[in-house]
Short mmCIF file of C-alpha atoms in Angstrom, two decimals:
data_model
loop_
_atom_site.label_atom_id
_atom_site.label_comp_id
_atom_site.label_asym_id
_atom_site.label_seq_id
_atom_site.Cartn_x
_atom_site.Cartn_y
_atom_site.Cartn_z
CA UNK A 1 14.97 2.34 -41.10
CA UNK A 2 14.40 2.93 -37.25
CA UNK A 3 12.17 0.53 -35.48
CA UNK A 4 9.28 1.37 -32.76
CA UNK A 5 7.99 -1.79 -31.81
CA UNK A 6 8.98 -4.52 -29.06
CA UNK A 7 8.08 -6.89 -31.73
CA UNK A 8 10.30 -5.97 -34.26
CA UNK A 9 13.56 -6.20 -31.72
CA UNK A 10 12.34 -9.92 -30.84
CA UNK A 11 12.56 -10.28 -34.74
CA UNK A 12 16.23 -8.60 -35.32
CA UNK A 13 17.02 -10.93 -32.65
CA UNK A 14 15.81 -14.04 -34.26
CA UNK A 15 17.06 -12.94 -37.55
CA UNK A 16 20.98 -11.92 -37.00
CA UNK A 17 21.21 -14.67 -34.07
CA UNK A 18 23.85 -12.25 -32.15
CA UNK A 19 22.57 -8.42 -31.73
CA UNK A 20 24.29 -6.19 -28.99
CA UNK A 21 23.12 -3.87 -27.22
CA UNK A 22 25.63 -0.86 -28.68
CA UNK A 23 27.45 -0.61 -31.25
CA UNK A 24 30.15 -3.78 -31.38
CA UNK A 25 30.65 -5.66 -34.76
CA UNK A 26 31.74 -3.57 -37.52
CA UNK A 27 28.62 -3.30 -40.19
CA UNK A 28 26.45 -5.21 -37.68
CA UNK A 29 23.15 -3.82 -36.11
CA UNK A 30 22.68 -3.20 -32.65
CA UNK A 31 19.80 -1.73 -30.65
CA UNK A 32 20.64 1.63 -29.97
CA UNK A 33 21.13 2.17 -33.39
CA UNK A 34 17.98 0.81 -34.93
CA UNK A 35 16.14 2.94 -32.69
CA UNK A 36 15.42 6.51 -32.05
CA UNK A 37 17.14 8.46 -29.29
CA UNK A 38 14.04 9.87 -28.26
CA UNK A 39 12.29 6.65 -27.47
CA UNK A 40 14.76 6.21 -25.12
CA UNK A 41 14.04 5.59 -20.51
CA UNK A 42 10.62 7.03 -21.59
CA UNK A 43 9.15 3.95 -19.74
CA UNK A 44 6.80 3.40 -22.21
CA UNK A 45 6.13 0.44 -23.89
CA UNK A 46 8.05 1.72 -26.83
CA UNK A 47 11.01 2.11 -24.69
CA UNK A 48 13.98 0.21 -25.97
CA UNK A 49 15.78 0.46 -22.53
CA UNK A 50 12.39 -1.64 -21.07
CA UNK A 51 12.83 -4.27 -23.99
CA UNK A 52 16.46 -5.61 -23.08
CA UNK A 53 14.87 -6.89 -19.74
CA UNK A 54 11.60 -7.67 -21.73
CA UNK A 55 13.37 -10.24 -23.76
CA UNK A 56 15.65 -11.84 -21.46
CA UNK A 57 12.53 -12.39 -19.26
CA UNK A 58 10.54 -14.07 -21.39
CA UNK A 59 13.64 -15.92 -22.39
CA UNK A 60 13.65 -15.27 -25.92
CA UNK A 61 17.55 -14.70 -25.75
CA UNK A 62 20.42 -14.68 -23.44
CA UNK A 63 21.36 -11.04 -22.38
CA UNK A 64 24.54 -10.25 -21.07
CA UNK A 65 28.55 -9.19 -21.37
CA UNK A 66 29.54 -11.98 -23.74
CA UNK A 67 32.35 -10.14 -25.55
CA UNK A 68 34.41 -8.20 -23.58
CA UNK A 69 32.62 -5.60 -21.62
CA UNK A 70 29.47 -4.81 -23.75
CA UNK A 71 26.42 -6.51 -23.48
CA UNK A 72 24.44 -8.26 -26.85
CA UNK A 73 21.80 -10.65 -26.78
CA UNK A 74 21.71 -13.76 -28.05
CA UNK A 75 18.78 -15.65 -29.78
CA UNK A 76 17.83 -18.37 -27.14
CA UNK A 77 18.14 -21.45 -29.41
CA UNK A 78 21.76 -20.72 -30.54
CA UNK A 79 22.84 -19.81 -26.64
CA UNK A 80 23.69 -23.32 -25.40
CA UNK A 81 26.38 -23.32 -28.53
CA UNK A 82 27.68 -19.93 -27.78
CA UNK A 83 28.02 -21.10 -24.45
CA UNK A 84 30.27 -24.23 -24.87
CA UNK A 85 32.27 -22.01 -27.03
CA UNK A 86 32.98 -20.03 -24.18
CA UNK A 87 33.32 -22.29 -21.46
CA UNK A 88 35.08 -24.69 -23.47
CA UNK A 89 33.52 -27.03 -21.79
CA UNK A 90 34.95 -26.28 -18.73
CA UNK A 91 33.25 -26.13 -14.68
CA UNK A 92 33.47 -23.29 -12.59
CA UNK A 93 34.88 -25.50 -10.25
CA UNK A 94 37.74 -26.75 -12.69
CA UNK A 95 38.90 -23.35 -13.59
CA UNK A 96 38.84 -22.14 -10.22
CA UNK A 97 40.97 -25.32 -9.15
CA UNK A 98 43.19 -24.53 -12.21
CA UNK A 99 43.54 -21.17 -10.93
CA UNK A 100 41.40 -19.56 -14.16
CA UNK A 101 38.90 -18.04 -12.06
CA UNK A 102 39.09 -15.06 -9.57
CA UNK A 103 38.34 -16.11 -6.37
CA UNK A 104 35.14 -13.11 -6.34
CA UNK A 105 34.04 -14.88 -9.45
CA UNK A 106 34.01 -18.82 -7.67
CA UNK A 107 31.83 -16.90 -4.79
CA UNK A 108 29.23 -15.16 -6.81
CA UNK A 109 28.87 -17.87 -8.73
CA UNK A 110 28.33 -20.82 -5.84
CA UNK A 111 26.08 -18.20 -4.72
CA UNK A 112 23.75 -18.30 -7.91
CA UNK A 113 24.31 -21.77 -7.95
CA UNK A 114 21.97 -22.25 -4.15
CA UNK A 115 19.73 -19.20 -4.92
CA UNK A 116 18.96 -19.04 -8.43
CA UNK A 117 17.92 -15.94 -10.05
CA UNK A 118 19.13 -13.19 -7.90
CA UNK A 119 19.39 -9.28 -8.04
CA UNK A 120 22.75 -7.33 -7.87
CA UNK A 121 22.15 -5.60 -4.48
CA UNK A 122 21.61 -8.70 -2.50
CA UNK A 123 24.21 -10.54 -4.46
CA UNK A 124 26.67 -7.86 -3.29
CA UNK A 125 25.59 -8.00 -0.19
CA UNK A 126 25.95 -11.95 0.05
CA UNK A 127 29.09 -12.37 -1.43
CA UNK A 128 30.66 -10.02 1.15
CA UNK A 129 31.60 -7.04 -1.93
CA UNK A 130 29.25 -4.82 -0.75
CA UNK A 131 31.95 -1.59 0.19
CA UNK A 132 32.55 1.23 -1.81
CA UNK A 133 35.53 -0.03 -2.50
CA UNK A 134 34.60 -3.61 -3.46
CA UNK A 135 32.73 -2.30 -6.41
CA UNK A 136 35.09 -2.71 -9.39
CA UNK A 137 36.17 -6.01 -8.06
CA UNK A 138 32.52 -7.07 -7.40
CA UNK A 139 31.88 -5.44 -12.04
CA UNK A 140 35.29 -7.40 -12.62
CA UNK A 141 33.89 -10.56 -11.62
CA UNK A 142 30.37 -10.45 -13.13
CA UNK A 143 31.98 -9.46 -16.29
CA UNK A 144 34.68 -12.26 -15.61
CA UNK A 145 31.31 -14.73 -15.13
CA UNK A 146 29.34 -13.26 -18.60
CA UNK A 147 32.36 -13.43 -20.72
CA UNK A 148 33.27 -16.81 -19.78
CA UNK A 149 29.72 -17.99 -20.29
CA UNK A 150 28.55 -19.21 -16.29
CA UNK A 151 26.24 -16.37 -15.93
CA UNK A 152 23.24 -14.31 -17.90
CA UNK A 153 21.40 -11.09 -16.95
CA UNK A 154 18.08 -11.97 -16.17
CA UNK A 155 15.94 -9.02 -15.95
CA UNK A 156 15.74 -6.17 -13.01
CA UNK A 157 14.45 -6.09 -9.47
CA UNK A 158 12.92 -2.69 -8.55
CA UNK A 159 14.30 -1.35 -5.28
CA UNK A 160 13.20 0.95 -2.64
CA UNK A 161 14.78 3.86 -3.67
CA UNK A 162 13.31 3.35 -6.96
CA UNK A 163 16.08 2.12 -9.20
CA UNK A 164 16.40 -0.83 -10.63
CA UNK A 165 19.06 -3.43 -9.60
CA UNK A 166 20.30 -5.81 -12.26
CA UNK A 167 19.52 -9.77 -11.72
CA UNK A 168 21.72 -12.71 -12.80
CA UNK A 169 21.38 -16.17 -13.17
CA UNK A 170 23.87 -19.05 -13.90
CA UNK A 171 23.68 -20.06 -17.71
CA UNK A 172 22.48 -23.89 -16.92
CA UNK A 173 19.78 -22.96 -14.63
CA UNK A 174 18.63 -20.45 -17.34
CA UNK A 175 18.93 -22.95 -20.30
CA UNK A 176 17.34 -25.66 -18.12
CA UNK A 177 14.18 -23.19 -17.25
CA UNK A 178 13.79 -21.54 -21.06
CA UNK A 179 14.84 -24.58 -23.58
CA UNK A 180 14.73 -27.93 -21.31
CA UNK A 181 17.61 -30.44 -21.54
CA UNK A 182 19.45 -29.76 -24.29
CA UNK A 183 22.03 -32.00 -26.41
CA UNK A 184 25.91 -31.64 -25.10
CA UNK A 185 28.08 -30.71 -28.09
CA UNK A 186 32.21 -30.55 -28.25
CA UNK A 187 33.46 -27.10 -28.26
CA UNK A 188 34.01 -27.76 -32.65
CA UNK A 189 30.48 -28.93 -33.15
CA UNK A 190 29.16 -26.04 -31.12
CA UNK A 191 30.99 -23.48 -33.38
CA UNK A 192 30.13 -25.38 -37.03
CA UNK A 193 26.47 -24.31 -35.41
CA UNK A 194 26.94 -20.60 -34.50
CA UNK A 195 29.08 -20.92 -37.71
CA UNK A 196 26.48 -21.92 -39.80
CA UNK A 197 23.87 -19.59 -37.88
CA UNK A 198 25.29 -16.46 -38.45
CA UNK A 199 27.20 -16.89 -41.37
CA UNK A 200 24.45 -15.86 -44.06
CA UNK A 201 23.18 -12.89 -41.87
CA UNK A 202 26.44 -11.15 -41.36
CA UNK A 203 29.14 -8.88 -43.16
CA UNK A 204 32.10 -10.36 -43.80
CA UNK A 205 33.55 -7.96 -41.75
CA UNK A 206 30.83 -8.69 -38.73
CA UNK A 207 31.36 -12.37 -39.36
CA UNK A 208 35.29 -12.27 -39.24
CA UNK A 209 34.44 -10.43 -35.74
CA UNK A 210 32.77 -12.82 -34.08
CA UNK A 211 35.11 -15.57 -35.66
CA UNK A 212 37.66 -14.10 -33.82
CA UNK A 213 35.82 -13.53 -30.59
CA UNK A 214 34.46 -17.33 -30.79
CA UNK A 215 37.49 -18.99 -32.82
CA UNK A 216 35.54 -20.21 -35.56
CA UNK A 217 36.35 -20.69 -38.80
CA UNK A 218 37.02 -18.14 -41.08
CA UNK A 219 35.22 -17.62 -44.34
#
């Protein structure tokens, strides 16, 4: 059964804990296949393409590239685990040091760091990848940031020329302003929760995915 309403997303989202965007975890829903294509960049309130900003904004859960290259969203309360999980409990400024990090990756990321929540033109433009030909270096290292769980998608700016230019935000920052101070956990107790959180809503096959993408344990 499709879904229409804005309200009925937030609840898939509270329900399965980890929802992407596309298709990504094998027998696992995602939103563009619990809705209609034809409610698709209608920019109505019924649009699901509106909603993935919707959500992040009013920080019901973290948006962004966690696994790989596609984005999912994950329900506020169980990001702070996710995130140790991917971090490993490690700084930007340690993997950098350690030579972990792409040096694009440090910059954007000290960048957040001073301004906050910022939009993808301007933080092009500030971390000097603004060329043509920066571009996939400047994708590589937001993915790079997502993935390894320093930075979350935030919502959109609107720009002059009338698109819409992505905004990020570095994961503490956005914890901090949605949740408060929240208890550190070890990398194993933050995967016994996301264990224990997703385990009774997904597949076996969905749950041995993101087992695998998270390294928890298996079933």
């Amino acid at each position: 059964m499709k879904i229409t309403e804005y309200e009925e997303f937030v609840q898939l989202v509270k329900k399965y804990k980890i929802f992407p965007f596309a298709e990504l975890a094998p027998e696992h829903p995602a939103l563009t296949v619990v809705t209609e294509d034809s409610a698709w960049h209608t920019e109505q309130a019924t649009d699901p393409w509106l909603w993935r900003i919707r959500i992040a904004q009013e920080g019901v859960a973290a948006y962004g590239r966690f696994f790989g290259t596609k984005a999912s969203f994950i329900d506020s309360a169980l990001y702070p685990a996710v995130r140790t999980i991917l971090t490993g409990n490690q700084s930007v400024r340690d993997l950098f040091e350690a030579g972990s990090m792409s040096r694009a990756a440090h910059r954007i990321y000290g960048i957040l760091s001073e301004q906050g929540n910022t939009d993808s033109r301007h933080l092009r433009k500030e971390s000097g990848l603004d060329a043509k030909e920066d571009k996939k270096e400047y994708d590589k290292a937001l993915n790079e940031l997502q993935s390894g769980g320093y930075i979350v998608i935030t919502g959109s700016a609107k720009q002059k020329e009338s698109w819409s230019s992505m905004c990020y935000q570095t994961s503490d920052s956005w914890i901090r302003s949605v949740l408060g101070d929240v208890r550190q956990l070890s990398v194993e107790e933050a995967k016994a929760e996301v264990g224990q959180a997703i385990g009774p809503v997904c597949s076996e096959k969905a749950f041995a995915y993101f087992a695998k993408k998270l390294g928890l344990a298996t079933r």
